[in-house]
Short mmCIF file of C-alpha atoms in Angstrom, two decimals:
data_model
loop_
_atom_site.label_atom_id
_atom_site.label_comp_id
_atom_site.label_asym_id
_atom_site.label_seq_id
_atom_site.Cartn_x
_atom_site.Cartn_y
_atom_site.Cartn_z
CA UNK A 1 -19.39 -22.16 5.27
CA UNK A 2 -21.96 -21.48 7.40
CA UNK A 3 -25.30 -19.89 6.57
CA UNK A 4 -25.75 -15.80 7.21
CA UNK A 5 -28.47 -14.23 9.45
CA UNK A 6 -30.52 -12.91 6.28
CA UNK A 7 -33.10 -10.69 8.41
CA UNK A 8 -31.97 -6.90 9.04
CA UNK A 9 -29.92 -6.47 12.00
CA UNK A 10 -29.75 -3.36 14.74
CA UNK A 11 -26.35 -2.90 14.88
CA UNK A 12 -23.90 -0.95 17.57
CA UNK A 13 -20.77 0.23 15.90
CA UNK A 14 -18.46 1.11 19.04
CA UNK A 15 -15.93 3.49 17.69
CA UNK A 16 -17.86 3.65 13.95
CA UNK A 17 -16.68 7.27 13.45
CA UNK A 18 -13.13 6.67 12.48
CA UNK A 19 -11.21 5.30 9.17
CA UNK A 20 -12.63 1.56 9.78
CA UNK A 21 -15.45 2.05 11.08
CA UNK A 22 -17.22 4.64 8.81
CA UNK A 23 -16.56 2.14 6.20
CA UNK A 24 -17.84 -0.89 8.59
CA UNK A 25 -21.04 1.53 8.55
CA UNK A 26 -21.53 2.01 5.52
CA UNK A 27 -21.32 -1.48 4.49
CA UNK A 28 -24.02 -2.59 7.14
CA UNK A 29 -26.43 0.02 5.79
CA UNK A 30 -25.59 -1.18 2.31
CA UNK A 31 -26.98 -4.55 3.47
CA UNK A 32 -29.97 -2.86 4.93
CA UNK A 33 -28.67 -3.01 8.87
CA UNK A 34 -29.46 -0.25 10.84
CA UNK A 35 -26.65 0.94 13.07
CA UNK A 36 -26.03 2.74 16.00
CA UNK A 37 -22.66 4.74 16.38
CA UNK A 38 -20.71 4.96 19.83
CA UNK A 39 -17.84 7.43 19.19
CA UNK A 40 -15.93 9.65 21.82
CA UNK A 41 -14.10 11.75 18.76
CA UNK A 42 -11.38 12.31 20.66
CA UNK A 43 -9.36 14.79 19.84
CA UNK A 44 -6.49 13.14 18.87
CA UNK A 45 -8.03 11.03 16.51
CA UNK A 46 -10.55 13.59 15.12
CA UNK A 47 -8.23 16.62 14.91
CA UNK A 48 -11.39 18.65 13.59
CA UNK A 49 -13.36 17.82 16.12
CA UNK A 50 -15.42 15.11 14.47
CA UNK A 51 -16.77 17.43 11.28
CA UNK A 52 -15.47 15.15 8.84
CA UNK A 53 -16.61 11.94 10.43
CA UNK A 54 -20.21 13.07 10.72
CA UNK A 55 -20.17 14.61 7.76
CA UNK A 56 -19.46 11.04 6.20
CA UNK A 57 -21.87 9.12 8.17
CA UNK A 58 -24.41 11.91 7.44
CA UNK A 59 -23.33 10.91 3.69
CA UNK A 60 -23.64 7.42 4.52
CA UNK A 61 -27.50 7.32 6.18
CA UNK A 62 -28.74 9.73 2.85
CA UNK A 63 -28.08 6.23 0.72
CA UNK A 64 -29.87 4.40 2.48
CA UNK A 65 -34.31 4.03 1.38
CA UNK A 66 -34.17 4.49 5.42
CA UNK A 67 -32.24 7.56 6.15
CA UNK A 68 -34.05 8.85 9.33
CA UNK A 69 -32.96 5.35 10.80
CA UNK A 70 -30.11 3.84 9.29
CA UNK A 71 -27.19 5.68 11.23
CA UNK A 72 -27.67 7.16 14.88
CA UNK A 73 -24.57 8.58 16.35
CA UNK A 74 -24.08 8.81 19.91
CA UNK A 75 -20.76 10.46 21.03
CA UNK A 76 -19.64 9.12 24.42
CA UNK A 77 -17.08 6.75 25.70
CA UNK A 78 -17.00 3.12 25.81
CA UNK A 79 -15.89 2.59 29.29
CA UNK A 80 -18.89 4.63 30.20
CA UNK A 81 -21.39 1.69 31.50
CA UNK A 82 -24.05 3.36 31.44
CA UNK A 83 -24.19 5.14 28.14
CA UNK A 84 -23.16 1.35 26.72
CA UNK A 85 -25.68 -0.30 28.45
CA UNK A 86 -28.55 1.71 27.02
CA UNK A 87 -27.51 1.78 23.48
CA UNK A 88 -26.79 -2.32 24.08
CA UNK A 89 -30.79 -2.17 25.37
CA UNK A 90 -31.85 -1.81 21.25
CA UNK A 91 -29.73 -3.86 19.42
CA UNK A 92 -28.93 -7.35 18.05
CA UNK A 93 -25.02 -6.98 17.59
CA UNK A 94 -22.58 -5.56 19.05
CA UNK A 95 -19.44 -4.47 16.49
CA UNK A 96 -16.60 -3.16 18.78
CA UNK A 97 -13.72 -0.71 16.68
CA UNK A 98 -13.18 1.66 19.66
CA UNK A 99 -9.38 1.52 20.16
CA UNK A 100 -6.47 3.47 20.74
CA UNK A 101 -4.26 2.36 17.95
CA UNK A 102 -0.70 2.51 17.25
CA UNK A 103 3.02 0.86 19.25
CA UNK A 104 2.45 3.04 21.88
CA UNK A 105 4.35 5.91 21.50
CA UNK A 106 6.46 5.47 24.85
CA UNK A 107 5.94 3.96 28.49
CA UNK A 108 3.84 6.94 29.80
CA UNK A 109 1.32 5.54 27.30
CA UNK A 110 0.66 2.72 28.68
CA UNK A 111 -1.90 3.10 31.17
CA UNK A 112 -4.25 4.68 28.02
CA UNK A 113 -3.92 2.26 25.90
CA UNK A 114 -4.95 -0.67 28.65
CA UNK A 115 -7.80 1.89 29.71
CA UNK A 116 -9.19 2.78 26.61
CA UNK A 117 -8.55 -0.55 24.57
CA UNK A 118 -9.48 -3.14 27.61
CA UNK A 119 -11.54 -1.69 30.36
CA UNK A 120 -13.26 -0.51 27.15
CA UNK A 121 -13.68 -3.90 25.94
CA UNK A 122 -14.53 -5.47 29.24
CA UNK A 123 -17.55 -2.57 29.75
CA UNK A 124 -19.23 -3.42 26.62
CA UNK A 125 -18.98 -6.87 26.75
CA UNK A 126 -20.37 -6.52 30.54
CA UNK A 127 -23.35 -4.25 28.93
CA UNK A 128 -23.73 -6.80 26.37
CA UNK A 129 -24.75 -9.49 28.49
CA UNK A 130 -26.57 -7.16 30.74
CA UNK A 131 -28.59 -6.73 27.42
CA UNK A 132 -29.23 -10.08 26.45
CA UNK A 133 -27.23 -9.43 23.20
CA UNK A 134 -25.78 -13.22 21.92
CA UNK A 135 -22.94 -11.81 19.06
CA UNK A 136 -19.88 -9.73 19.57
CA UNK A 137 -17.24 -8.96 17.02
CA UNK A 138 -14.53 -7.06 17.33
CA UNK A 139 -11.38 -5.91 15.51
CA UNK A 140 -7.75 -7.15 16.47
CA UNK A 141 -4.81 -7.04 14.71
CA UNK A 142 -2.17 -8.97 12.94
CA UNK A 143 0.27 -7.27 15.87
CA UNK A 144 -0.82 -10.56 18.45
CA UNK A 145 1.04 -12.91 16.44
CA UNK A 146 4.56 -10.66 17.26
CA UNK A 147 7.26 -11.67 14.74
CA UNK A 148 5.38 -13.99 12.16
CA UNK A 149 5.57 -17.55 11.15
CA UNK A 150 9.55 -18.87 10.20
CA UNK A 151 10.90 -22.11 9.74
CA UNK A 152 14.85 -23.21 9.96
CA UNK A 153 16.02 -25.01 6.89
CA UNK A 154 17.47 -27.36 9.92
CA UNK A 155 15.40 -26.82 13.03
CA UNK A 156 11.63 -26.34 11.06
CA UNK A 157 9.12 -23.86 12.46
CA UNK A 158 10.75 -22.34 15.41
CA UNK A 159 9.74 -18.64 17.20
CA UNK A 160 12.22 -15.75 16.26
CA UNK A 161 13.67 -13.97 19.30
CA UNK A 162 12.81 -10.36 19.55
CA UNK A 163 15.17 -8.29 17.47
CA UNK A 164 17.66 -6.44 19.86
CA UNK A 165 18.75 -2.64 19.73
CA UNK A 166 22.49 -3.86 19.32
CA UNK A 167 21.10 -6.35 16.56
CA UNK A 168 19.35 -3.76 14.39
CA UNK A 169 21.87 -0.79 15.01
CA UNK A 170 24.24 -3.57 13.08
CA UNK A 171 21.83 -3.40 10.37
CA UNK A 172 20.78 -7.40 11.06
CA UNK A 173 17.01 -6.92 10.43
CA UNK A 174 15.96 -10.12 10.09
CA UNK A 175 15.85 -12.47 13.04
CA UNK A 176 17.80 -15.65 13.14
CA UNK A 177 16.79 -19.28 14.51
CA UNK A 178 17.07 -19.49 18.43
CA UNK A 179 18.65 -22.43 18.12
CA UNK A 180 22.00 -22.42 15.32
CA UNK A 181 21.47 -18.61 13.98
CA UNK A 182 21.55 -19.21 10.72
CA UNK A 183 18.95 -17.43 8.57
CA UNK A 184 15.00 -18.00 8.65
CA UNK A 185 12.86 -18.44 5.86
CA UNK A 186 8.94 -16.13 6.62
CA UNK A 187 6.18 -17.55 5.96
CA UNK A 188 2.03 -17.06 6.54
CA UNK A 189 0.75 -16.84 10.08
CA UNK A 190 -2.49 -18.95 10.61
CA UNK A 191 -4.82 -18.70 13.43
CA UNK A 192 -3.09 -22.10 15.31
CA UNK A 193 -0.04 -19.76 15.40
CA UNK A 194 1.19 -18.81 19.20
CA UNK A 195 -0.18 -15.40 20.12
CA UNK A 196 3.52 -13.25 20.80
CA UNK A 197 2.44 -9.63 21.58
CA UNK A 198 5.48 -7.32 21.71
CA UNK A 199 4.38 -3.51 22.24
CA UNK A 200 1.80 -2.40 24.29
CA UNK A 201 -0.92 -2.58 21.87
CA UNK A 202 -0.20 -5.81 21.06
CA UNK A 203 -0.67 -7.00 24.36
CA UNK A 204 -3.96 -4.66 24.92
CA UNK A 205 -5.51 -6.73 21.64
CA UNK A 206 -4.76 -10.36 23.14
CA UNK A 207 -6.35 -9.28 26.25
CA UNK A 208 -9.19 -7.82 24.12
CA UNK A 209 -9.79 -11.33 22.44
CA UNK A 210 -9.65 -13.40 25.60
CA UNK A 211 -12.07 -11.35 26.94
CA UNK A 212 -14.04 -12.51 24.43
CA UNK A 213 -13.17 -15.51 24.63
CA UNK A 214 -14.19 -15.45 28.45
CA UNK A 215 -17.85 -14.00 27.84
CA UNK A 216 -18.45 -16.33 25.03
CA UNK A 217 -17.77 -19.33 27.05
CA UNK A 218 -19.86 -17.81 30.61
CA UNK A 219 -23.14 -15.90 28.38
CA UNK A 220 -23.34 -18.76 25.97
CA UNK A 221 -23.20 -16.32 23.18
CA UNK A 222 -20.73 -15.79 20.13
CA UNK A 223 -17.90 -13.93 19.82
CA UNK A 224 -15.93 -12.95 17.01
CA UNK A 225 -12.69 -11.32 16.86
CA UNK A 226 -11.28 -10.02 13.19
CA UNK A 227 -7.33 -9.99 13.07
CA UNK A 228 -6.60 -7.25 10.79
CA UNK A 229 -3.40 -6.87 8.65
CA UNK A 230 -2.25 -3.53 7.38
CA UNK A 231 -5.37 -1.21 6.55
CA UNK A 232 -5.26 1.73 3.97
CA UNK A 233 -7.94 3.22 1.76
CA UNK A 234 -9.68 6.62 1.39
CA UNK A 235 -9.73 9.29 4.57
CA UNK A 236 -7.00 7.55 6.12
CA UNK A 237 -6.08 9.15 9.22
CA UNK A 238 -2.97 11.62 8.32
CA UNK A 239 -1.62 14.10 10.95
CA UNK A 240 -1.86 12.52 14.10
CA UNK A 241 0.36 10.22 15.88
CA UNK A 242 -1.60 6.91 14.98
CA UNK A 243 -1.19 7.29 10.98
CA UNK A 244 -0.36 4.03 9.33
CA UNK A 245 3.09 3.81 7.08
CA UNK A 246 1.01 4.91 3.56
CA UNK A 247 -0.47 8.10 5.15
CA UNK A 248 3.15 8.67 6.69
CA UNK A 249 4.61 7.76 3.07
CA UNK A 250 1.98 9.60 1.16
CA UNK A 251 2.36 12.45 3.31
CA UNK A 252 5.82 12.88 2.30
CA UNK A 253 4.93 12.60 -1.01
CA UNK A 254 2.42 15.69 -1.07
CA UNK A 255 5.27 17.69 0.42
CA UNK A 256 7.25 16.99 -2.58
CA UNK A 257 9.46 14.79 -0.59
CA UNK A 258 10.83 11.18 -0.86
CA UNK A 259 8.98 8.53 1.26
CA UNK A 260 11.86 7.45 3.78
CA UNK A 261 11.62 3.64 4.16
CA UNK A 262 12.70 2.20 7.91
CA UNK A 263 15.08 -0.52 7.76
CA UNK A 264 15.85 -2.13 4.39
CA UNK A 265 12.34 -1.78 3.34
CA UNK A 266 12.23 -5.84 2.82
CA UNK A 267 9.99 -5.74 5.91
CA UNK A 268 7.00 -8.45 4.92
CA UNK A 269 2.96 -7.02 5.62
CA UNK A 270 0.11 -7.81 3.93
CA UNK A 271 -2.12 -4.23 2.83
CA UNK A 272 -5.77 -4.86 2.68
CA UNK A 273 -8.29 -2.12 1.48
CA UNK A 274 -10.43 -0.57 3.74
CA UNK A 275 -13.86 -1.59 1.62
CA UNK A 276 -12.93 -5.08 1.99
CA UNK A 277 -12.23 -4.70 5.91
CA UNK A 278 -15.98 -3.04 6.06
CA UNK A 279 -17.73 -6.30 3.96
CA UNK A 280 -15.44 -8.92 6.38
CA UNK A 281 -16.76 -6.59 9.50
CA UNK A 282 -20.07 -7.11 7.83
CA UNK A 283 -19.84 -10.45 6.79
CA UNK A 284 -19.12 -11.47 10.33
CA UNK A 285 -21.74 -9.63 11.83
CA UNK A 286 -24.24 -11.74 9.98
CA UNK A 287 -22.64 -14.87 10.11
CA UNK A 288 -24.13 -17.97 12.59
CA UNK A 289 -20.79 -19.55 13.75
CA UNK A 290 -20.86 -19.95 17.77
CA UNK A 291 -18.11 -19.92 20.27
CA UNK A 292 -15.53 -17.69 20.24
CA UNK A 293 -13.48 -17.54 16.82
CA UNK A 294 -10.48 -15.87 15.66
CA UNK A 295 -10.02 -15.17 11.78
CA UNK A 296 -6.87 -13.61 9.89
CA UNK A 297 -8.18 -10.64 7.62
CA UNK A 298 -5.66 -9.76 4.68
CA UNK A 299 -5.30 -9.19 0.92
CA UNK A 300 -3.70 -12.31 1.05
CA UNK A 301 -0.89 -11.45 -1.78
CA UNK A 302 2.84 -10.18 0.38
CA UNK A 303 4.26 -6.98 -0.17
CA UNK A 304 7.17 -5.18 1.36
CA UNK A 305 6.90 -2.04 2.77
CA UNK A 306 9.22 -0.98 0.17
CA UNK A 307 6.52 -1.72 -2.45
CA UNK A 308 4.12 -0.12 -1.08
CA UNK A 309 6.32 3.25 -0.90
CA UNK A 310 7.32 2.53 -4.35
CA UNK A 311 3.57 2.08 -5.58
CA UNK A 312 2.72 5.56 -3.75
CA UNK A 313 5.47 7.24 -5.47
CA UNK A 314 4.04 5.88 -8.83
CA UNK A 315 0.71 6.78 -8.41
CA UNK A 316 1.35 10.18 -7.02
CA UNK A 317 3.78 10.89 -9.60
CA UNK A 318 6.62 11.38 -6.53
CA UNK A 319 10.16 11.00 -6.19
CA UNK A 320 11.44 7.43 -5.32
CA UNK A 321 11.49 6.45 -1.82
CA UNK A 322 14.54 6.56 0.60
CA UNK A 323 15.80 3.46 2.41
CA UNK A 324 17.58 5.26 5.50
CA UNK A 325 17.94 1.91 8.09
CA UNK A 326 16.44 3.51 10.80
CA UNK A 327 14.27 1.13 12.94
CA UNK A 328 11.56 1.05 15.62
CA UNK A 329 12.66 -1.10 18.27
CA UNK A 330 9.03 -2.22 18.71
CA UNK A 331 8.27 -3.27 14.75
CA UNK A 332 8.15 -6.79 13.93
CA UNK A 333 10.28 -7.82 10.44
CA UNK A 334 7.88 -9.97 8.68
CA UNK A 335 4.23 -10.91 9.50
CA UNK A 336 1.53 -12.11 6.80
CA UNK A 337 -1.71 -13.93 7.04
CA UNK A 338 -3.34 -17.17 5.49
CA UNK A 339 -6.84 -15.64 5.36
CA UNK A 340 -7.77 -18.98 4.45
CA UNK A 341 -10.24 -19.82 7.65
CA UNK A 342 -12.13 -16.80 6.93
CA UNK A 343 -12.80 -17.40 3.48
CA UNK A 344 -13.48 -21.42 3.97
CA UNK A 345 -15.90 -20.51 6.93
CA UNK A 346 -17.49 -17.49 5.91
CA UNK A 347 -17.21 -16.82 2.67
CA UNK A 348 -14.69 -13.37 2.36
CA UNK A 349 -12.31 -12.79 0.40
CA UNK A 350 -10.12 -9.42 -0.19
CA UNK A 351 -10.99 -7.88 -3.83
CA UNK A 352 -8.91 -5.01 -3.88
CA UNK A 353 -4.91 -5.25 -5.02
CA UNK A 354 -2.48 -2.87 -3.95
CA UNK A 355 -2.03 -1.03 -6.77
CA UNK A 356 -5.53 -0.01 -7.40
CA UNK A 357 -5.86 0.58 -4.00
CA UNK A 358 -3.19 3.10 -3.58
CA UNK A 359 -4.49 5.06 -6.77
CA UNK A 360 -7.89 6.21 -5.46
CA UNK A 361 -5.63 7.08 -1.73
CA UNK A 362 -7.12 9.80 -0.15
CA UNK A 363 -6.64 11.72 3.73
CA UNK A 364 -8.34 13.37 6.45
#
């Protein structure tokens, strides 16, 4: 494990009004980092216009002994060069959330999410070094890795081939070896895993980390980039199209109705609290490791999605969730991390289980 940066940091939080990053926030100012907030709001993230989020940063900065200083927001875009390069002009770090998130919803999507998620990226990394600044991290996602880590009984660890429409209209969820069909055993994805984006946003986050990659290796400086597993916690996004499966489940729920499970709900994921994504955000924001590296960031205990439904129908006292077999052709059956390299290297490790977590669940 390597040693932290111990001295206070000046910290620019690209995209640090929104579920993550408010809680990526308020960890750094709980460490006694001050932080600077890029946020656009936009409007289909921030369905209120952004009251809520600065309401909870406001919330965040009155904890700190520092409150005049601790949290500046500044509501612009990241692919605006200019606005990035002079908020990059005043701090040490640069922590990049801004995203659009989600499968992509359908093909006319697809120029916004390589706009927003990699011309963003590219633009503050390109202010970054303008700026002198020598550490980047920024959030990927479990999605690069495509279908997850399977081995053959006969054949050993072999790649799954993407799951047809005919193939899951059968009700055949889970993918079969390549090579003699028979039935794969899933596994944990490490980091040495083959990258296999399958939707749009996949792709957009493999280009975000080998950008990265690329300015690490020509500035000199370090790069990190945090794959994240399944996120929940409190002020989850709820009604817009980007909500994650428990606001969609829990949703439901407060309607009084059954959560209805895709597929068999056997599908693999691993759900990691929000708190613990904001002290791994934090964690690697102070950390001296040099390069560019790639770290898995999950609870590291499997669920299906069928237990998490389950768990939010216990919790909010619900009926018991529906398994209907419908499918989204772009979902991948099982993928779930060894968040092993993380903890060896820098010390993190999740502390929040699933069914605490889903107790204290709350929405925007």
């Amino acid at each position: 494990m390597r040693h932290p940066v111990t001295k206070s940091l000046r910290v620019l939080v690209t995209g640090g009004a929104g579920f993550i990053g408010t809680n990526v926030v308020s960890e750094l100012v709980a460490r006694g980092h001050t932080t600077t907030v890029l946020d656009s709001l936009r409007p289909d993230v921030h369905t209120d216009g952004g009251e809520a989020a600065r309401a909870r940063l406001h919330e965040i900065a009155a904890r700190s002994p520092a409150p005049d200083r601790a949290v500046n927001l500044a509501v612009g875009d990241a692919r605006d060069l200019g606005v990035v390069t002079r908020l990059c002009g005043d701090v040490d770090v640069v922590v990049h959330l801004a995203a659009k998130v989600g499968l992509g919803l359908d093909i006319d999507d697809i120029d916004d999410y390589v706009s927003s998620n990699d011309l963003g990226t590219a633009t503050v990394l390109r202010a970054a070094a303008r700026a002198g600044i020598t550490r980047f991290v920024q959030a990927s996602s479990m999605v690069v890795y495509g279908e997850g880590h399977y081995t053959c009984d006969d054949h050993g660890v072999v790649p799954p081939a993407p799951r047809t429409r005919d193939w899951l209209e059968q009700g055949r969820f889970d993918p079969p070896c390549p090579v003699c069909a028979e039935p794969l055993t899933a596994g944990l994805v490490s980091e040495h895993a083959l990258l296999d984006p399958r939707n749009t946003y996949a792709v957009t986050k493999v280009a975000q980390e080998q950008l990265a990659s690329v300015w690490s290796r020509e500035t000199g400086a370090s790069a990190v980039s945090l794959r994240l597993h399944n996120v929940y916690g409190p002020n989850m996004p709820k009604n817009t199209p980007y909500a994650g499966v428990a606001a969609i489940f829990a949703s439901a729920l407060d309607r009084g109705e059954a959560p209805r499970v895709f597929e068999d709900g056997g599908q693999r994921r691993d759900f990691v609290h929000v708190t613990d994504i904001g002290a791994a955000f934090a964690v690697a924001t102070e950390a001296d490791t040099s390069g560019h590296r790639a770290f898995n960031v999950g609870s590291g205990v499997v669920h299906t999605v069928g237990d998490l439904a389950q768990a939010l129908s216990g919790a909010r006292g619900g009926p018991e969730p529906v398994v209907t077999g419908q499918f989204r052709l772009g979902d991948v059956r099982h993928v779930t991390a060894s968040s092993e390299r993380i903890a060896d290297e820098l010390g993190w490790r999740a502390t929040v289980s699933l069914e605490d977590g889903v107790r204290a669940l709350t929405f925007d």
